[in-house]
Amino acid sequence: MENKLNKAVDLSVCALAFSVPLPLGVSRFVLILCFFTFMLGARKSINFSRRLIPAVTILALYAILLMSAFYAGDPELVLKRVFGPALPLLILAIVSVLNSERLNFERILKSFILGNFVNIIFLFLFLFWTLFVENKIELYVDFYRFITETLSYFTHRTYSGFNIVIGIVFIIYLHRKSLIKRKDYLFYLTFVGISLFFIILNNSRVMSLCLIFVFLYFVITQTASKKRLLISVLLLLTVLGSLFLTDNRFSASLKEIAMSEKTFDDPRSDIWSGVIEIIKEKPYFGYGCANYEEVLAEKYRSIDCLYCYAYELGPHNQFLEVWAEIGIV
């Protein structure tokens, strides 16, 4: 019975890792099933070692978010957020605490990479269908970003991109530690190649910056042989060239910083001004989880940011968002 339970736990780990990069509805369903499996297989004695600090911190944050329901204007919004879009991270934190000593990192990574593969293939199929079957050139009106209009669907996939960058980081780490088996080289190299293509099309500035640091780290730590070092440098130069020598959001933003000229319209400064204004009104305990949205929309109108008001833009900054939700706490 115990062996069957252990196998169920191992399968749940893979299902959990596979579900994370997929759409939220899939992730939520798989995570709930996995949670009950992990509860059954959890050790009786929980060891709170230093490696559990991140997971425990997340659980503490969720406890505070739930407590905000007591003073929030609409407690139902708190429950919808915590047990809706935010549920996957909560389940991951609980699972990490309960089963930290049982997790097989190699199997988790393979499942995580496979899930990202499925996600990227889905995005490219969507792009292919829209361009060549429905003959829609402008997938989504990306307002003033005319340079990237055709591929603007990808510019709104930052969070999928973070999963991809995390996968690349782990692959490089395992490669440096000689923990990747030779039979898996083709699988991981194919993923890295497709991921680089996706990130360049995605045009996300944060993803691009992450990618530069990842490959820079790889070059600095690559001392095994001159051949491998040369390949690493060429890869880094390819990534840098694709980002700096082409017209994209990343290079446009750099030009703004270097020349102090507004060459690329982006509403984030207006968004953050609005968020900071509502934070000033309730700086200590905030509005309660997810309860700031209506107030923020009205604030956009009062500070003359009709663009932000019309499209009901969110904070675009997790730190400011949490501050607006639960204050200085």
Tab-separated table of C-alpha atoms in Angstrom, residues 112-275:
chain	number	residue	atom	x	y	z
A	112	PHE	CA	7.982	21.355	-16.227
A	113	ILE	CA	9.909	21.600	-19.512
A	114	LEU	CA	7.373	19.338	-21.237
A	115	GLY	CA	4.545	21.577	-20.019
A	116	ASN	CA	6.357	24.606	-21.447
A	117	PHE	CA	6.804	22.758	-24.750
A	118	VAL	CA	3.045	22.264	-24.966
A	119	ASN	CA	2.452	25.922	-24.097
A	120	ILE	CA	4.863	27.238	-26.757
A	121	ILE	CA	3.469	24.900	-29.425
A	122	PHE	CA	-0.048	26.103	-28.566
A	123	LEU	CA	1.024	29.757	-28.956
A	124	PHE	CA	2.707	29.139	-32.307
A	125	LEU	CA	-0.303	27.172	-33.590
A	126	PHE	CA	-2.502	30.090	-32.543
A	127	LEU	CA	-0.244	32.494	-34.440
A	128	PHE	CA	-0.176	30.249	-37.543
A	129	TRP	CA	-3.961	29.825	-37.553
A	130	THR	CA	-4.605	33.553	-37.150
A	131	LEU	CA	-2.134	34.635	-39.832
A	132	PHE	CA	-2.611	31.976	-42.503
A	133	VAL	CA	-6.121	30.585	-41.948
A	134	GLU	CA	-8.126	33.575	-40.721
A	135	ASN	CA	-5.853	36.022	-42.600
A	136	LYS	CA	-5.717	38.448	-39.698
A	137	ILE	CA	-2.520	40.483	-39.820
A	138	GLU	CA	-3.189	42.499	-36.677
A	139	LEU	CA	-3.842	39.911	-33.980
A	140	TYR	CA	-4.521	42.480	-31.322
A	141	VAL	CA	-4.403	46.260	-31.566
A	142	ASP	CA	-1.359	46.978	-29.430
A	143	PHE	CA	-2.108	50.709	-29.310
A	144	TYR	CA	1.071	52.681	-30.111
A	145	ARG	CA	3.384	49.704	-30.573
A	146	PHE	CA	3.133	49.677	-34.368
A	147	ILE	CA	6.496	47.936	-34.759
A	148	THR	CA	5.279	44.795	-33.032
A	149	GLU	CA	1.590	44.832	-34.022
A	150	THR	CA	1.737	41.615	-36.046
A	151	LEU	CA	3.198	39.638	-33.153
A	152	SER	CA	1.580	41.651	-30.371
A	153	TYR	CA	-0.202	38.559	-29.050
A	154	PHE	CA	3.199	37.407	-27.848
A	155	THR	CA	3.959	40.668	-26.048
A	156	HIS	CA	1.273	39.804	-23.528
A	157	ARG	CA	2.765	36.440	-22.634
A	158	THR	CA	5.289	37.667	-20.073
A	159	TYR	CA	4.267	35.135	-17.435
A	160	SER	CA	4.571	32.209	-19.839
A	161	GLY	CA	7.966	33.678	-20.667
A	162	PHE	CA	9.056	33.616	-17.037
A	163	ASN	CA	8.335	29.890	-16.893
A	164	ILE	CA	10.471	29.463	-19.998
A	165	VAL	CA	13.349	31.498	-18.555
A	166	ILE	CA	13.168	29.486	-15.307
A	167	GLY	CA	13.385	26.280	-17.375
A	168	ILE	CA	16.482	27.568	-19.204
A	169	VAL	CA	18.111	28.589	-15.895
A	170	PHE	CA	17.616	25.092	-14.446
A	171	ILE	CA	18.926	23.420	-17.604
A	172	ILE	CA	22.089	25.557	-17.474
A	173	TYR	CA	22.494	24.861	-13.751
A	174	LEU	CA	22.165	21.093	-14.208
A	175	HIS	CA	24.515	21.223	-17.203
A	176	ARG	CA	27.152	23.048	-15.142
A	177	LYS	CA	26.791	20.418	-12.397
A	178	SER	CA	27.017	17.593	-14.971
A	179	LEU	CA	23.611	16.313	-13.817
A	180	ILE	CA	21.990	16.101	-17.260
A	181	LYS	CA	22.181	12.661	-18.850
A	182	ARG	CA	23.480	12.441	-22.427
A	183	LYS	CA	20.275	10.788	-23.642
A	184	ASP	CA	18.367	13.940	-22.598
A	185	TYR	CA	20.649	16.447	-24.400
A	186	LEU	CA	18.517	16.641	-27.571
A	187	PHE	CA	15.330	17.158	-25.553
A	188	TYR	CA	16.750	20.087	-23.569
A	189	LEU	CA	18.630	21.659	-26.510
A	190	THR	CA	15.452	21.612	-28.631
A	191	PHE	CA	13.588	23.327	-25.811
A	192	VAL	CA	16.288	26.026	-25.449
A	193	GLY	CA	16.289	26.660	-29.233
A	194	ILE	CA	12.493	27.009	-29.470
A	195	SER	CA	12.468	29.132	-26.311
A	196	LEU	CA	15.002	31.617	-27.700
A	197	PHE	CA	12.911	32.006	-30.840
A	198	PHE	CA	9.778	32.512	-28.741
A	199	ILE	CA	11.411	35.112	-26.448
A	200	ILE	CA	12.686	37.149	-29.411
A	201	LEU	CA	9.161	37.141	-30.907
A	202	ASN	CA	7.603	37.827	-27.519
A	203	ASN	CA	9.318	41.205	-27.178
A	204	SER	CA	8.945	41.204	-23.396
A	205	ARG	CA	11.545	43.513	-21.862
A	206	VAL	CA	11.776	41.659	-18.563
A	207	MET	CA	12.194	38.297	-20.304
A	208	SER	CA	14.868	39.767	-22.575
A	209	LEU	CA	16.781	41.123	-19.590
A	210	CYS	CA	16.519	37.774	-17.785
A	211	LEU	CA	17.828	36.033	-20.876
A	212	ILE	CA	20.878	38.319	-21.108
A	213	PHE	CA	21.795	37.631	-17.470
A	214	VAL	CA	21.287	33.873	-17.918
A	215	PHE	CA	23.644	33.644	-20.896
A	216	LEU	CA	26.122	36.081	-19.348
A	217	TYR	CA	26.296	33.837	-16.285
A	218	PHE	CA	26.759	30.813	-18.532
A	219	VAL	CA	29.677	32.465	-20.375
A	220	ILE	CA	31.395	33.585	-17.148
A	221	THR	CA	31.160	30.135	-15.565
A	222	GLN	CA	32.057	28.177	-18.726
A	223	THR	CA	35.681	27.180	-18.162
A	224	ALA	CA	35.572	23.533	-19.254
A	225	SER	CA	37.043	24.043	-22.740
A	226	LYS	CA	37.780	26.745	-25.332
A	227	LYS	CA	35.322	25.200	-27.761
A	228	ARG	CA	32.430	25.332	-25.296
A	229	LEU	CA	33.406	28.851	-24.248
A	230	LEU	CA	33.384	29.978	-27.907
A	231	ILE	CA	29.929	28.454	-28.453
A	232	SER	CA	28.667	30.185	-25.309
A	233	VAL	CA	30.014	33.573	-26.439
A	234	LEU	CA	28.439	33.133	-29.893
A	235	LEU	CA	25.089	32.291	-28.303
A	236	LEU	CA	25.289	35.379	-26.088
A	237	LEU	CA	26.188	37.617	-29.055
A	238	THR	CA	23.282	36.153	-31.055
A	239	VAL	CA	20.854	36.942	-28.249
A	240	LEU	CA	22.275	40.452	-27.761
A	241	GLY	CA	22.237	41.130	-31.509
A	242	SER	CA	18.613	40.065	-31.845
A	243	LEU	CA	17.627	42.400	-29.007
A	244	PHE	CA	19.807	45.456	-29.672
A	245	LEU	CA	20.040	45.545	-33.486
A	246	THR	CA	16.339	45.093	-34.290
A	247	ASP	CA	13.348	47.353	-33.658
A	248	ASN	CA	11.566	45.937	-30.657
A	249	ARG	CA	10.207	46.991	-27.272
A	250	PHE	CA	13.461	46.184	-25.480
A	251	SER	CA	15.724	48.299	-27.711
A	252	ALA	CA	13.127	51.108	-27.884
A	253	SER	CA	12.991	51.325	-24.095
A	254	LEU	CA	16.800	51.434	-23.905
A	255	LYS	CA	16.830	54.344	-26.368
A	256	GLU	CA	14.381	56.212	-24.133
A	257	ILE	CA	16.661	55.772	-21.135
A	258	ALA	CA	19.857	56.663	-23.040
A	259	MET	CA	18.485	59.704	-24.908
A	260	SER	CA	15.898	60.883	-22.367
A	261	GLU	CA	13.415	61.109	-25.221
A	262	LYS	CA	9.918	59.663	-25.385
A	263	THR	CA	10.223	57.409	-28.435
A	264	PHE	CA	8.032	54.539	-27.271
A	265	ASP	CA	4.635	55.176	-25.659
A	266	ASP	CA	4.044	53.132	-22.522
A	267	PRO	CA	1.371	53.910	-19.916
A	268	ARG	CA	3.201	52.365	-16.963
A	269	SER	CA	4.343	55.685	-15.458
A	270	ASP	CA	0.706	56.892	-15.489
A	271	ILE	CA	-0.461	53.562	-14.059
A	272	TRP	CA	2.036	53.704	-11.190
A	273	SER	CA	1.139	57.327	-10.442
A	274	GLY	CA	-2.486	56.261	-10.020
A	275	VAL	CA	-1.580	53.269	-7.815
